[in-house]
CSV table of C-alpha atoms and ligand atoms in Angstrom, one decimal:
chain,number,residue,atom,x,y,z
A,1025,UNK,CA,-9.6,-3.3,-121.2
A,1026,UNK,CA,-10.6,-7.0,-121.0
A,1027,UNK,CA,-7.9,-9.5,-121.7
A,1028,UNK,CA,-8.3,-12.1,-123.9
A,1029,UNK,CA,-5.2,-14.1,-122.8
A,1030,UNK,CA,-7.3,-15.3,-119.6
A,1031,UNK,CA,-6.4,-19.0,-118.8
A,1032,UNK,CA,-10.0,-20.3,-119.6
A,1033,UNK,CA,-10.9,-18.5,-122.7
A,1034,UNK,CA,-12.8,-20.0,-124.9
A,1035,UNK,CA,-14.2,-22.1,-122.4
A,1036,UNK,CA,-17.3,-22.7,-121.2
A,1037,UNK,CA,-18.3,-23.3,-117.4
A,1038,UNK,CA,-22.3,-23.7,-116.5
A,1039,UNK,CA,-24.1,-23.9,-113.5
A,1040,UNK,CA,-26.8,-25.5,-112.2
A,1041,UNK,CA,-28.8,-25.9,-108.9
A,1042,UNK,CA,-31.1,-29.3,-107.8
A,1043,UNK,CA,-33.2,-30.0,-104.5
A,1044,UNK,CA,-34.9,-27.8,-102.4
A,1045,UNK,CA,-33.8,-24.5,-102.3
A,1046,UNK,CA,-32.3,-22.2,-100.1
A,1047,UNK,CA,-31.9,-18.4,-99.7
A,1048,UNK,CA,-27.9,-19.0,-100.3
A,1049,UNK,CA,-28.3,-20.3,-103.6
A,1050,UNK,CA,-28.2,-17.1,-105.9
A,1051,UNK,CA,-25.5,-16.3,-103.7
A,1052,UNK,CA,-23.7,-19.1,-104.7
A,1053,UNK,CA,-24.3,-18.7,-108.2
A,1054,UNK,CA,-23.0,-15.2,-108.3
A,1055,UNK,CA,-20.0,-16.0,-106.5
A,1056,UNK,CA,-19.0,-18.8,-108.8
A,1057,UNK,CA,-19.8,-16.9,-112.1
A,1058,UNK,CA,-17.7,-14.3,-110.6
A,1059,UNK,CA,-14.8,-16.1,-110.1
A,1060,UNK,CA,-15.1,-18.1,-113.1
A,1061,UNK,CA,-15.4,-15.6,-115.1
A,1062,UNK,CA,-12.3,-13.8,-114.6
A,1063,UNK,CA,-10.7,-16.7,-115.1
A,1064,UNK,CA,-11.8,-16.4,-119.0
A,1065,UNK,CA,-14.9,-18.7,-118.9
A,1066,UNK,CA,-18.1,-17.6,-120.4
A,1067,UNK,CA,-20.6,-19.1,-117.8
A,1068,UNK,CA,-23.8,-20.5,-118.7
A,1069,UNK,CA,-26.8,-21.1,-115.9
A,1070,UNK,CA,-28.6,-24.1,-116.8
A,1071,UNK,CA,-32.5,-23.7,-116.0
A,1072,UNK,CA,-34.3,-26.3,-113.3
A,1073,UNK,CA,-31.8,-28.5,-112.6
A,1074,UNK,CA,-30.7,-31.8,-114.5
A,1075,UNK,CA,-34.3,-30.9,-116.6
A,1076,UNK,CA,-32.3,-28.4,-118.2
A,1077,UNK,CA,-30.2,-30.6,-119.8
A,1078,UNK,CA,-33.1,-32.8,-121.2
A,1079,UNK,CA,-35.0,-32.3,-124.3
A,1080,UNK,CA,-33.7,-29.4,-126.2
A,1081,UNK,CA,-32.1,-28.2,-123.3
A,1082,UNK,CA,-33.4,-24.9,-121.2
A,1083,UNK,CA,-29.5,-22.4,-121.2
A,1084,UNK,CA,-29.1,-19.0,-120.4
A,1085,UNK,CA,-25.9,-16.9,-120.4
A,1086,UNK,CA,-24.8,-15.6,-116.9
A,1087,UNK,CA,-21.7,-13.7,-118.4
A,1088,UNK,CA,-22.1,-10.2,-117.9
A,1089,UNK,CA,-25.6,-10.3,-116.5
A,1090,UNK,CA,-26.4,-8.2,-113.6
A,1091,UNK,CA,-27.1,-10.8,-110.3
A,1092,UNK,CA,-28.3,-10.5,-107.5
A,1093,UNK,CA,-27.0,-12.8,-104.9
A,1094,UNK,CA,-28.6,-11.2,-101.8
A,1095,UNK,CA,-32.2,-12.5,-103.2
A,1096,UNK,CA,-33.4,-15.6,-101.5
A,1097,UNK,CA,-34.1,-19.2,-103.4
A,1098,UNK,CA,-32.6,-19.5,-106.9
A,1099,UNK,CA,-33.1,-17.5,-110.1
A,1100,UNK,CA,-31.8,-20.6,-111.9
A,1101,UNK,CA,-34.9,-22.6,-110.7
A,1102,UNK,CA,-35.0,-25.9,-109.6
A,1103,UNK,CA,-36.4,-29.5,-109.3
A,1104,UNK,CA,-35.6,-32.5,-108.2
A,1105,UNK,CA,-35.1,-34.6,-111.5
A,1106,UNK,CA,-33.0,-37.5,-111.8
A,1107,UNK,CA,-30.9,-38.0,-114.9
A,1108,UNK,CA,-30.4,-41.4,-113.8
A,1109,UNK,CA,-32.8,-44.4,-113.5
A,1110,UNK,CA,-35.1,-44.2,-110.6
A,1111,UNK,CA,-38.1,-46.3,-109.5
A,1112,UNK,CA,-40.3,-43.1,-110.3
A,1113,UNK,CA,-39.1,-42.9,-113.5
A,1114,UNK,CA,-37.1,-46.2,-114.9
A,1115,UNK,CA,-35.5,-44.6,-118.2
A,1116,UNK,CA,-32.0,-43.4,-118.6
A,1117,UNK,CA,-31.4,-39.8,-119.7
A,1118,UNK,CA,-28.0,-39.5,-119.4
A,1119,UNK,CA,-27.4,-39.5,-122.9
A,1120,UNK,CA,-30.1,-36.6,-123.6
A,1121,UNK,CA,-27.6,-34.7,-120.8
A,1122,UNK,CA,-24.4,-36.0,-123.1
A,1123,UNK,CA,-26.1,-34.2,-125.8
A,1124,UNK,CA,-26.7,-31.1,-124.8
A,1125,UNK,CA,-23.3,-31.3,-123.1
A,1126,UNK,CA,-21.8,-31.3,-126.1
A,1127,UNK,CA,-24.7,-29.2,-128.1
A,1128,UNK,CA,-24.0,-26.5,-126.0
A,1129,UNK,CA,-20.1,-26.7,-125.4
A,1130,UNK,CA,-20.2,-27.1,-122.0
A,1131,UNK,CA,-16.6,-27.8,-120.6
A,1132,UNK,CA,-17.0,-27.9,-117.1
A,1133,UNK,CA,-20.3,-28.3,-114.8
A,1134,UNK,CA,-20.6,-27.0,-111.6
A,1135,UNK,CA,-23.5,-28.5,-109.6
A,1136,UNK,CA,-25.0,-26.8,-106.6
A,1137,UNK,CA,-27.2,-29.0,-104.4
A,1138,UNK,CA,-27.2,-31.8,-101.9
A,1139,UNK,CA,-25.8,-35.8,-102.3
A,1140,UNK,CA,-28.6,-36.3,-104.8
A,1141,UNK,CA,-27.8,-33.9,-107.6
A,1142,UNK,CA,-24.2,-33.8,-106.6
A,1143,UNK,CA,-24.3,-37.5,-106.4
A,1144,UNK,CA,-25.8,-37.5,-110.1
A,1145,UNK,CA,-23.1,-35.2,-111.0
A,1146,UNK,CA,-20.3,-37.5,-109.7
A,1147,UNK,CA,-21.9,-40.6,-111.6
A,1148,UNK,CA,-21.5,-38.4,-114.5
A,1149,UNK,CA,-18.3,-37.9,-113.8
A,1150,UNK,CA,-17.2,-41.4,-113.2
A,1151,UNK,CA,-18.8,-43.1,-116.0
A,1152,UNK,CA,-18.9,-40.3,-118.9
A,1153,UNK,CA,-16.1,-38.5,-117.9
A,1154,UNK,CA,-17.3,-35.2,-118.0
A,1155,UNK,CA,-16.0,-32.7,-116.0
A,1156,UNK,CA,-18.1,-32.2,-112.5
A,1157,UNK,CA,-17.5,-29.8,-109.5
A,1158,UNK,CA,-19.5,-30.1,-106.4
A,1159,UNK,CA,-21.3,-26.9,-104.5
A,1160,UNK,CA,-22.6,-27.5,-101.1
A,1161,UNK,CA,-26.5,-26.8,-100.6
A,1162,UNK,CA,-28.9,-27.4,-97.7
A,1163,UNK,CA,-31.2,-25.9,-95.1
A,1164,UNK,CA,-31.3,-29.4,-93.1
A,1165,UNK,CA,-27.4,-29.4,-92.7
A,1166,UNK,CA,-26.7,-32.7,-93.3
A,1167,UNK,CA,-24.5,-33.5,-95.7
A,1168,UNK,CA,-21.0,-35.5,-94.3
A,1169,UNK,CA,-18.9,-32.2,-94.9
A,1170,UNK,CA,-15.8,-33.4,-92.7
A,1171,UNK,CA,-16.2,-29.9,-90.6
A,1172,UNK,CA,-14.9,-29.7,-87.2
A,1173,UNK,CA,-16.2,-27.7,-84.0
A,1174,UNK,CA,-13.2,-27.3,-81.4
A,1175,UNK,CA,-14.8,-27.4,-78.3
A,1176,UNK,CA,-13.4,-27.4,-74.8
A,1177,UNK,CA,-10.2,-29.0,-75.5
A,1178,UNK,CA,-12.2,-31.9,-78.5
A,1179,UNK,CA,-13.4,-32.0,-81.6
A,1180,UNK,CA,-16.5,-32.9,-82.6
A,1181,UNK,CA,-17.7,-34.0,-86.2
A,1182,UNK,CA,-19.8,-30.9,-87.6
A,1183,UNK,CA,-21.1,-29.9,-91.1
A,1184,UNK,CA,-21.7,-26.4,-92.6
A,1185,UNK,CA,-23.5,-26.2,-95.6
A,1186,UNK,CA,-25.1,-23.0,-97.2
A,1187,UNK,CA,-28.6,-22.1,-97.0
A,1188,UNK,CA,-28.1,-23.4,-93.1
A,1189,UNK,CA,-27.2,-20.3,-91.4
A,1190,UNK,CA,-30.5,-18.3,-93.1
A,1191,UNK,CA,-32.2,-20.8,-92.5
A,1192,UNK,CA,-31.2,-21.0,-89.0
A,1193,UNK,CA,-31.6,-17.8,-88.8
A,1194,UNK,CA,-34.9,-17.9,-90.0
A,1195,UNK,CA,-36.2,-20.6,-87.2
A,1196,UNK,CA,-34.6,-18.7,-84.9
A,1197,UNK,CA,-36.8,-15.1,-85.3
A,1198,UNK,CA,-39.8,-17.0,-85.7
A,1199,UNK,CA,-39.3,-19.2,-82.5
A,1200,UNK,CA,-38.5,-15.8,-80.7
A,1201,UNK,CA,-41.9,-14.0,-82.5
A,1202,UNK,CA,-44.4,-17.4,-82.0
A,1203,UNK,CA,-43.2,-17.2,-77.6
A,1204,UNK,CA,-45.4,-13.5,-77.4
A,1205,UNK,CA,-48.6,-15.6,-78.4
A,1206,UNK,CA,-47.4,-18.8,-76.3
A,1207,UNK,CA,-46.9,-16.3,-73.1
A,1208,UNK,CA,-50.2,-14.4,-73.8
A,1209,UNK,CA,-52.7,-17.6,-73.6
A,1210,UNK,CA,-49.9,-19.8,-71.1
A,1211,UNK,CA,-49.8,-21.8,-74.2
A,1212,UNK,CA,-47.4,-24.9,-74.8
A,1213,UNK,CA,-46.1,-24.4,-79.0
A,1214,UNK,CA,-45.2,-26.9,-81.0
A,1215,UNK,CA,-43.4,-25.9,-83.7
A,1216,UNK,CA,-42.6,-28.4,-86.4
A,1217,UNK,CA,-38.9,-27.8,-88.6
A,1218,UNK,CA,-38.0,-28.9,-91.5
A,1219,UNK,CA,-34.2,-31.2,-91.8
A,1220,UNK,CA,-35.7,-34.7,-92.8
A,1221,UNK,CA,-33.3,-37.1,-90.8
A,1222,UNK,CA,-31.7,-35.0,-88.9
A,1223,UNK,CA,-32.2,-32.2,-85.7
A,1224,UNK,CA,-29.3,-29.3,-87.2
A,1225,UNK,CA,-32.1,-27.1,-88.0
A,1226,UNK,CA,-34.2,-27.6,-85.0
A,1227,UNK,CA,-31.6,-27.2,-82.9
A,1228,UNK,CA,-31.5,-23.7,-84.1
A,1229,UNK,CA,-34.8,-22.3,-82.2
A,1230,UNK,CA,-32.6,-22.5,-79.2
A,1231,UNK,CA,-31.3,-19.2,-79.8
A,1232,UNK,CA,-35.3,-18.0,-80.2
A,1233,UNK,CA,-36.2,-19.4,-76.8
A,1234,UNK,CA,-37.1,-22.7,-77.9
A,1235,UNK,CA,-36.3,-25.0,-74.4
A,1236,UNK,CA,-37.0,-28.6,-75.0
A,1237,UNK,CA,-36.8,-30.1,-78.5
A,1238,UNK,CA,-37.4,-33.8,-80.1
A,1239,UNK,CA,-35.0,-34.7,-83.5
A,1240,UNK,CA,-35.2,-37.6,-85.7
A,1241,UNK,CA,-31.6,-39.2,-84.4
A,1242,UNK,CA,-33.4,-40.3,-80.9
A,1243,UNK,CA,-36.7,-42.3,-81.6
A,1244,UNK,CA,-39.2,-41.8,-79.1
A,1245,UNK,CA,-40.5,-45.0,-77.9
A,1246,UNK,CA,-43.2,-45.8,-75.7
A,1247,UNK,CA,-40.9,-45.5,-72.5
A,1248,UNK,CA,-39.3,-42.4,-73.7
A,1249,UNK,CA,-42.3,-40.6,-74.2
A,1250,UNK,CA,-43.0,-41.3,-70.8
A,1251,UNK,CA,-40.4,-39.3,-69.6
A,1252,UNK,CA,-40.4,-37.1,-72.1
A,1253,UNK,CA,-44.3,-35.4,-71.1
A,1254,UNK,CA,-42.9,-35.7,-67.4
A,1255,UNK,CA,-40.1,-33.3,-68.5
A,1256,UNK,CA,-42.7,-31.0,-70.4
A,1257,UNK,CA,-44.6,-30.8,-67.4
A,1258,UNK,CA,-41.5,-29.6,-65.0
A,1259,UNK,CA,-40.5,-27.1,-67.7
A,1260,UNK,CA,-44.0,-26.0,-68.0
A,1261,UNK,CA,-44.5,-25.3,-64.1
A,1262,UNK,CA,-41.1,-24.1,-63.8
A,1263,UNK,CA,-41.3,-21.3,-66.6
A,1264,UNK,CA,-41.9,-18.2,-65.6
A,1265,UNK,CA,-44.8,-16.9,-67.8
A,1266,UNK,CA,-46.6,-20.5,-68.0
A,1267,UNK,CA,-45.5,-20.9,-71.8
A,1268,UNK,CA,-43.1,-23.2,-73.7
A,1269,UNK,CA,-41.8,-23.3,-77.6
A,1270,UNK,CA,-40.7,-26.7,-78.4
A,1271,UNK,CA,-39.5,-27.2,-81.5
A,1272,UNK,CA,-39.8,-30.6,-83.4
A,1273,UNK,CA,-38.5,-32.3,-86.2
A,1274,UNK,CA,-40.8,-33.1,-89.3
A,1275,UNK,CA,-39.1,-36.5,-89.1
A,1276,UNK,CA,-38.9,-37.6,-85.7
A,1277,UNK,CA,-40.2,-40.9,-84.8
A,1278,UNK,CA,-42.8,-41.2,-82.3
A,1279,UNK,CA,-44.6,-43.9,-80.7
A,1280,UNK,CA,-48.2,-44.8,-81.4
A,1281,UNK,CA,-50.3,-46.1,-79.4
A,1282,UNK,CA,-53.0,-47.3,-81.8
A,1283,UNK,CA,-50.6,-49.2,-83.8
A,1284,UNK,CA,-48.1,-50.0,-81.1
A,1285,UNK,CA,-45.0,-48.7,-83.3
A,1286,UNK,CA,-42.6,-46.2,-83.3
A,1287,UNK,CA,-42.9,-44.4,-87.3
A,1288,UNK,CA,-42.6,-40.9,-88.5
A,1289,UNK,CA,-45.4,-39.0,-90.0
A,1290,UNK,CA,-46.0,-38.6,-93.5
A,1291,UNK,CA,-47.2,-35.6,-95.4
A,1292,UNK,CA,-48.3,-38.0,-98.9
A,1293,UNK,CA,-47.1,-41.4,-99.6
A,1294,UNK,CA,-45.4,-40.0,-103.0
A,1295,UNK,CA,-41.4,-40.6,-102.9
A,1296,UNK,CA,-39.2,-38.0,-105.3
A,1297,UNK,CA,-37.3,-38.8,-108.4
A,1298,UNK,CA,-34.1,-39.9,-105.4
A,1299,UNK,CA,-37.0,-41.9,-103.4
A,1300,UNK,CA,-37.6,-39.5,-101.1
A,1301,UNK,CA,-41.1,-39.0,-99.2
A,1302,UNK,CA,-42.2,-35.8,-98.2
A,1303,UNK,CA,-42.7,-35.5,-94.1
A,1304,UNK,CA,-45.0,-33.4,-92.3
A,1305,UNK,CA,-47.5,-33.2,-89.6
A,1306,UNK,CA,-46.1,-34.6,-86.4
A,1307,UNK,CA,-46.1,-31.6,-84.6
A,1308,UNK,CA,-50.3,-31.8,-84.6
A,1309,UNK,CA,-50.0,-35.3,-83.0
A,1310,UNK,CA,-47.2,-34.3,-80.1
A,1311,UNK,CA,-49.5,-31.2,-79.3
A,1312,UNK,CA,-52.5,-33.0,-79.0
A,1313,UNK,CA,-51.0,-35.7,-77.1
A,1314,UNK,CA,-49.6,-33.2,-74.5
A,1315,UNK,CA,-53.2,-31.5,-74.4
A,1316,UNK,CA,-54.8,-35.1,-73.6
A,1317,UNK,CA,-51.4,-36.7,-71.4
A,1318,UNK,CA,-51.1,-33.2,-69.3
A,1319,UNK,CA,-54.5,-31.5,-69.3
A,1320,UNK,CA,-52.4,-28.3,-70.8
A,1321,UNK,CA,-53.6,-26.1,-73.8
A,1322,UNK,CA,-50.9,-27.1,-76.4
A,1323,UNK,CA,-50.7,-26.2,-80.5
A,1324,UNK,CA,-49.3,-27.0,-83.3
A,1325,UNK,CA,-47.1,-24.8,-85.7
A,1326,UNK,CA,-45.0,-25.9,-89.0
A,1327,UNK,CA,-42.0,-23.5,-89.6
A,1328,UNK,CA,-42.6,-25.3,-93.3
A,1329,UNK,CA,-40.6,-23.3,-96.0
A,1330,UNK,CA,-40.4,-20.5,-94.1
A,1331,UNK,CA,-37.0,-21.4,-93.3
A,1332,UNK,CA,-36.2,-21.7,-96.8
A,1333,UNK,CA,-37.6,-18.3,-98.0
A,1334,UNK,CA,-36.5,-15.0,-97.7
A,1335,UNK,CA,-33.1,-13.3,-98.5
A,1336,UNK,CA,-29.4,-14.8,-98.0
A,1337,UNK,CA,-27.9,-13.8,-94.5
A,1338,UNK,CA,-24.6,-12.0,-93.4
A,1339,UNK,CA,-23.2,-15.6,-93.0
A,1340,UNK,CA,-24.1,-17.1,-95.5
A,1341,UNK,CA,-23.1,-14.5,-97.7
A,1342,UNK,CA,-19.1,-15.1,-96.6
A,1343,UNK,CA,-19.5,-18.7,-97.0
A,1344,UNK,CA,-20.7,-18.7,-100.2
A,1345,UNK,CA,-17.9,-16.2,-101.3
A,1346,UNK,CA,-15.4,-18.7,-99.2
A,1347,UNK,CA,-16.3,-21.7,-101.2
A,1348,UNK,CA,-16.3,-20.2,-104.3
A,1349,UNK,CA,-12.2,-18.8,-104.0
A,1350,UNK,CA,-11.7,-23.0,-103.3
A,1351,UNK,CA,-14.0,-23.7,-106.3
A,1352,UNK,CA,-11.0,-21.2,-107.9
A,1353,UNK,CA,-8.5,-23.7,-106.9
A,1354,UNK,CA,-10.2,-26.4,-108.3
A,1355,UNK,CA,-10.8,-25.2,-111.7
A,1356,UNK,CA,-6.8,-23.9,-111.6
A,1357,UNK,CA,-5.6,-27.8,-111.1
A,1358,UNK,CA,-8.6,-29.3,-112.8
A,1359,UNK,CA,-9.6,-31.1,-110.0
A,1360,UNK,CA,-13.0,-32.6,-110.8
A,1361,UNK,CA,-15.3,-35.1,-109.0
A,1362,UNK,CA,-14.6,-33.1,-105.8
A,1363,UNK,CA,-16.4,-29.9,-103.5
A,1364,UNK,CA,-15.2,-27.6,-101.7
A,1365,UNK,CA,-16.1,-27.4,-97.7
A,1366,UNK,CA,-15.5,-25.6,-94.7
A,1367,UNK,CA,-12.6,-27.9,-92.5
A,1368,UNK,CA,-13.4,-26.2,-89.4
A,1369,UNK,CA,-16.3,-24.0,-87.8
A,1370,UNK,CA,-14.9,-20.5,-87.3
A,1371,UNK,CA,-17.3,-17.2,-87.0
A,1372,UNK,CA,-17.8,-15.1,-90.0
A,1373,UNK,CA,-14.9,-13.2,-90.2
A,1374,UNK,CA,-12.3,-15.6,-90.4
A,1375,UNK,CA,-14.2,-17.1,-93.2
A,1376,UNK,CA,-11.4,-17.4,-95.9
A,1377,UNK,CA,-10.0,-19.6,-98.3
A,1378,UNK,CA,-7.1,-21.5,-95.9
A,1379,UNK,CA,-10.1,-22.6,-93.8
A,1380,UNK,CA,-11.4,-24.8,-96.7
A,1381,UNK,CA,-10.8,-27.6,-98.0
A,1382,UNK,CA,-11.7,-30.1,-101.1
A,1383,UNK,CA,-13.9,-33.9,-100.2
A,1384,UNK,CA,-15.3,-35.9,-102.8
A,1385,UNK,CA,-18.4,-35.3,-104.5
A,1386,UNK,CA,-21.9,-36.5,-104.4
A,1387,UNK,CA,-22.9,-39.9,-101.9
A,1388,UNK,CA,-21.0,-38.6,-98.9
A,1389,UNK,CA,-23.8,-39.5,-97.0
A,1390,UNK,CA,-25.8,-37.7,-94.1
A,1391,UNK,CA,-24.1,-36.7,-90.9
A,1392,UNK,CA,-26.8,-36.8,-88.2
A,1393,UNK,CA,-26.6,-34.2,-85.0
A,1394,UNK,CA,-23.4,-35.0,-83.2
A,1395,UNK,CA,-24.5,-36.6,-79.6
A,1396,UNK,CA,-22.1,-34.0,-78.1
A,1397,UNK,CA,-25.1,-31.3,-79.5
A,1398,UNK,CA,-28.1,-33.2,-77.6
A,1399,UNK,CA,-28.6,-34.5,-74.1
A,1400,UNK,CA,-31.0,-37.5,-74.7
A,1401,UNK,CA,-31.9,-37.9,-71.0
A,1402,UNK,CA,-32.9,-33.8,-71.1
A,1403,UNK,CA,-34.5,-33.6,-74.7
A,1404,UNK,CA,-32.0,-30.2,-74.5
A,1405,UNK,CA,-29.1,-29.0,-76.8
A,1406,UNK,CA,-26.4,-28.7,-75.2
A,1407,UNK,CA,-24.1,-26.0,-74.2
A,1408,UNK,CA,-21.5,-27.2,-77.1
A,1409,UNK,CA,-24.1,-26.7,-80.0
A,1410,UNK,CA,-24.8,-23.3,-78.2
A,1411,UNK,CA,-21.6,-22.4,-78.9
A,1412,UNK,CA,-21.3,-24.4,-82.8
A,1413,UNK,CA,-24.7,-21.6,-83.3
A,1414,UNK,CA,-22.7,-18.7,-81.7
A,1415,UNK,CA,-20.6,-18.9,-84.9
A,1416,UNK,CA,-22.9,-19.4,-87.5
A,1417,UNK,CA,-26.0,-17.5,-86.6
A,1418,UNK,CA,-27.0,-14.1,-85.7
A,1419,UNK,CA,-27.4,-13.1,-82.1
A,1420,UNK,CA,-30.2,-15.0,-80.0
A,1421,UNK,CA,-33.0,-12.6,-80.4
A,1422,UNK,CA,-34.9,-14.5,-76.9
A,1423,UNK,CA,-36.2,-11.0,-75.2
A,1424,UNK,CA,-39.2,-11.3,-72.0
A,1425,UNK,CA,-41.7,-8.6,-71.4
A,1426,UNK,CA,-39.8,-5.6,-69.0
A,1427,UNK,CA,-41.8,-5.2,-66.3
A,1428,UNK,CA,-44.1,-7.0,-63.5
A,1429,UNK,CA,-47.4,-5.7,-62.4
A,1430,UNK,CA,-48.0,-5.0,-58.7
A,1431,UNK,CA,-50.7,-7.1,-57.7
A,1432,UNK,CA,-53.7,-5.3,-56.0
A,1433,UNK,CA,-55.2,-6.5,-53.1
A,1434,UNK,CA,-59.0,-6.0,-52.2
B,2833,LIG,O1,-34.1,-31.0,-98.1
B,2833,LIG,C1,-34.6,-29.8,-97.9
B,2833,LIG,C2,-36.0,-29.9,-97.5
B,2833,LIG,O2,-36.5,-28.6,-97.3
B,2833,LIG,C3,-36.3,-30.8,-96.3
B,2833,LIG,O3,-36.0,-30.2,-95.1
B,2833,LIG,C4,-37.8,-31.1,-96.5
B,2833,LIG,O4,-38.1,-32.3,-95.9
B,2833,LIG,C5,-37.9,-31.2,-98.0
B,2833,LIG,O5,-36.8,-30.4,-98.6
B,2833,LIG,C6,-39.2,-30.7,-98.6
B,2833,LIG,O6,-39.2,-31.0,-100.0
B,2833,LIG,P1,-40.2,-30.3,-101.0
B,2833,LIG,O7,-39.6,-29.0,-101.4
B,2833,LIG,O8,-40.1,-31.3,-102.2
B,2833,LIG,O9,-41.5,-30.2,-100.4
């Protein structure tokens, strides 16, 4: 029989989920709505973002819905509006978000998403008073979480966010698949990832049998390119099938000869609601340029949102749960303007609730690789993000063809 002397009743908590998505999301959101509503609260899902809380305002009731949290992206929707004034769009609408705040009895918000809706959140907070909690969110892993990787004796600076591990995982399998056609035309691949300013994600196609790789935290000048199609051609030789995977960031930035600079590549010259532009396309100039610089056949390939789709992985799945007991603990001491995070990198099992811990919300800032996970003279990972992956992700899925052919002789 359902008690009606819960601590919340009568209470309303809703969610909401901004930015790009993530196949974690609807995990997320289950596990919150779980949680929060045993604690009494009726829980509301609030539909595209901060756009639902414009207008009229776009609610539905998550209470005793069915959910499924294993199903990739987010049932919630999304977008990437700003409540606040932005250069795109220069007119407040905080108080349209006030009013359906109050039109709809909302009590408490929890916002899933990155530092720009969880940084709108915390303005909200600050300003109107109205009562925020953070939810971690992002495939490009780069959100200042505070997370530590023991390894060998140090520790190193690390972040976890959700929707990274599937994503990983993703990159991973489709690094591994895109090596059969690289091997069967002795074909040099360059496949483009997604992660805006920062390498987490391409670091990932490691475990796939991706060798070399370029991230955005190293520019590539003219001298470095240098040495970087000298190491592309050692690797090349010294591979055994005559085939390489590299995998590049969508935001690298790489020198150009016809304009002498050193400047990412853009996929439009629109920015987003948070002044973001949209990246894409880099991998078609590195390819060509190693087909021209080292006479070898090389292509282009972008992961794209691949590594955004699909369903939320075995890790994943924990973490979400994980975050969501702390987001418990918040709601119990009414502790708002804060999100919970993982403290320390530890495999999925010991995911629990004493291995988390509360930061503030919303412009903590990006936390580029660590220089412990990338050897700049090699263009490698190293051996220690090797082993921050062997916690997170699945097993490396890099297999070779079994057997070699005799060779006949005439
Ligand atoms: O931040 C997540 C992300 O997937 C980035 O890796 C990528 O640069 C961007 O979003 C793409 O944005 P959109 O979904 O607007 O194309």
């Amino acid at each position: 029989m359902r008690s009606e002397n819960k601590i919340f009743q009568g209470k309303t908590l809703a969610i909401l989920s901004g930015g790009g998505d993530t196949p974690a999301i609807n995990s997320s959101i289950e596990a919150v709505r779980n949680r929060a509503s045993m604690l009494g609260y009726k829980v509301y899902g609030v539909l595209q973002g901060w756009k639902g809380l414009l207008g009229d305002g776009n609610i539905v009731d998550l209470t005793h819905q069915p959910y499924d949290g294993y199903y990739g992206g987010t049932a919630l929707r999304s977008s990437r509006t700003n409540p606040f004034p932005s250069k795109k769009n220069p007119e407040s609408r905080v108080p349209q978000v006030l009013r359906n705040l109050q039109k709809y009895k909302i009590d408490v918000l929890v916002t899933i998403g990155g530092d720009d809706t969880n940084g709108a959140a915390k303005r909200l907070f600050e300003t109107e008073g109205i009562p925020v909690i953070g939810f971690p969110k992002t495939i490009d892993n780069d959100l200042r979480t505070r997370t530590l990787h023991r390894y060998n004796g140090k520790d190193i600076e690390a972040v976890l966010c959700p929707g990274f591990p599937s994503a990983g995982n993703a990159i991973m399998e489709m690094t591994a698949n895109l090596r059969t056609t690289a091997e069967s035309h002795s074909r040099i691949l360059v496949l483009e990832v997604m992660g805006r300013d920062a390498g987490w994600l391409t670091g990932t196609a490691m475990f796939g049998g991706g060798s070399l790789g370029l991230i955005p935290e190293f520019e590539i000048t003219e001298a470095r390119k240098e040495v970087f199609f000298e190491t592309v051609k050692e690797a090349y030789m010294n591979s055994k099938k005559k085939c390489l995977v590299i995998p590049v960031s969508e935001g690298i930035r790489w020198f150009d000869e016809k304009t002498g600079k050193v400047d990412v590549v853009y996929a439009s010259s629109e920015v987003d609601e948070y002044g973001h532009p949209r990246f894409g396309g880099v991998s078609g100039v590195v390819a060509s340029e190693i087909s021209a610089r080292l006479g070898i056949e090389a292509r282009a390939q972008i992961t794209g949102y691949y590594a955004r789709s699909g369903h939320c992985r075995h890790y994943d799945r924990r973490l979400t749960s994980t975050l969501a007991d702390k987001v418990v603990d918040l709601l119990l001491r009414e502790d708002y303007g804060h999100m919970p995070v993982i403290s320390r990198i530890v495999p999925h099992v010991e995911l629990e609730e004493f291995n988390t811990t509360s930061i503030d919300m919303g412009a903590v800032g990006n936390k580029p690789l660590s220089e412990d996970y990338y050897d700049i003279n090699k263009f490698r990972f190293t051996e220690a993000y090797a082993d921050f992956l062997t916690n997170i992700l699945d097993k490396p899925v890099f297999e070779e063809f079994k057997y070699d052919f005799p060779v006949v002789l005439p």
